[in-house]
Short mmCIF file of C-alpha atoms in Angstrom, two decimals:
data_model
loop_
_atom_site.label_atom_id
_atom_site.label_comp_id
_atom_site.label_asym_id
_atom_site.label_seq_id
_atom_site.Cartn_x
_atom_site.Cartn_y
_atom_site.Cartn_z
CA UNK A 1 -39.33 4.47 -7.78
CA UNK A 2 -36.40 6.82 -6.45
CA UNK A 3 -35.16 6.23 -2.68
CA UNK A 4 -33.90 9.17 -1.06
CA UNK A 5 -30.87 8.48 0.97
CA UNK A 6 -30.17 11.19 3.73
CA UNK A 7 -26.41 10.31 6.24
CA UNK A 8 -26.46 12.57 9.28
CA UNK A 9 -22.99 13.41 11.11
CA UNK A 10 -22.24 14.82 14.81
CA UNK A 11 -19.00 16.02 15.96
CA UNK A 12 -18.17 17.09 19.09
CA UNK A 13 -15.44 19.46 19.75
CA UNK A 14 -13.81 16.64 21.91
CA UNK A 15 -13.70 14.39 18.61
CA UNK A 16 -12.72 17.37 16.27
CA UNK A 17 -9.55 18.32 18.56
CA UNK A 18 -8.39 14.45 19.14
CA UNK A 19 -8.77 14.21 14.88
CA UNK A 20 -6.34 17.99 14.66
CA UNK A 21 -3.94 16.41 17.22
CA UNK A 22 -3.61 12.93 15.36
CA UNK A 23 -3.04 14.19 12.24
CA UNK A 24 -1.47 17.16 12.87
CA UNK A 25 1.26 15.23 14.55
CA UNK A 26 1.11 12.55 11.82
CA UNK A 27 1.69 15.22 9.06
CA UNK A 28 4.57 17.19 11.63
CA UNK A 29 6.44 13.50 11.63
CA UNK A 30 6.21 13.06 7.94
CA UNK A 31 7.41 16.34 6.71
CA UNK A 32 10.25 16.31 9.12
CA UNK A 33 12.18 13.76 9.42
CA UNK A 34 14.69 13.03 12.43
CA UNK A 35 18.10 12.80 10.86
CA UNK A 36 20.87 12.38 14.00
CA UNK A 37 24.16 12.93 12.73
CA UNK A 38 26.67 10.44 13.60
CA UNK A 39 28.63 10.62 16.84
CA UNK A 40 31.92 9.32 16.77
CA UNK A 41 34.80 10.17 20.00
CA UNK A 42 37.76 8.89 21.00
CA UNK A 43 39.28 7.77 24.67
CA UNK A 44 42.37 6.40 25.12
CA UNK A 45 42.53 3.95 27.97
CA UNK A 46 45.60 2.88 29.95
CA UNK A 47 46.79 -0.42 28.45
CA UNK A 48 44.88 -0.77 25.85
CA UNK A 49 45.61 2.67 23.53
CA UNK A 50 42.59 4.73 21.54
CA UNK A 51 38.79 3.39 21.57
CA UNK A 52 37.13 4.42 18.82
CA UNK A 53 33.26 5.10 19.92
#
């Protein structure tokens, strides 16, 4: 005896943009990366000399 099995799906365009928008922002933050570069300055204060920051 053979069962059929039958699986029915709805979107709505409300559910298909909120999926784009997750993982289109999920994919943007894995393929780039935020790399700062380091920021380093200077200041000399009176009485004590040159602060490295």
């Amino acid at each position: 005896m053979k069962k059929d099995i039958y699986i029915s799906l709805v979107f709505s365009s409300k559910g298909v943009d909120f999926a784009e928008d997750v993982l289109m922002n999920k994919a943007i933050s894995t393929i780039i990366p935020l790399q700062l570069p380091d920021i380093k300055k200077s200041v000399k204060i009176p009485l004590i000399g040159k602060v490295h920051l």
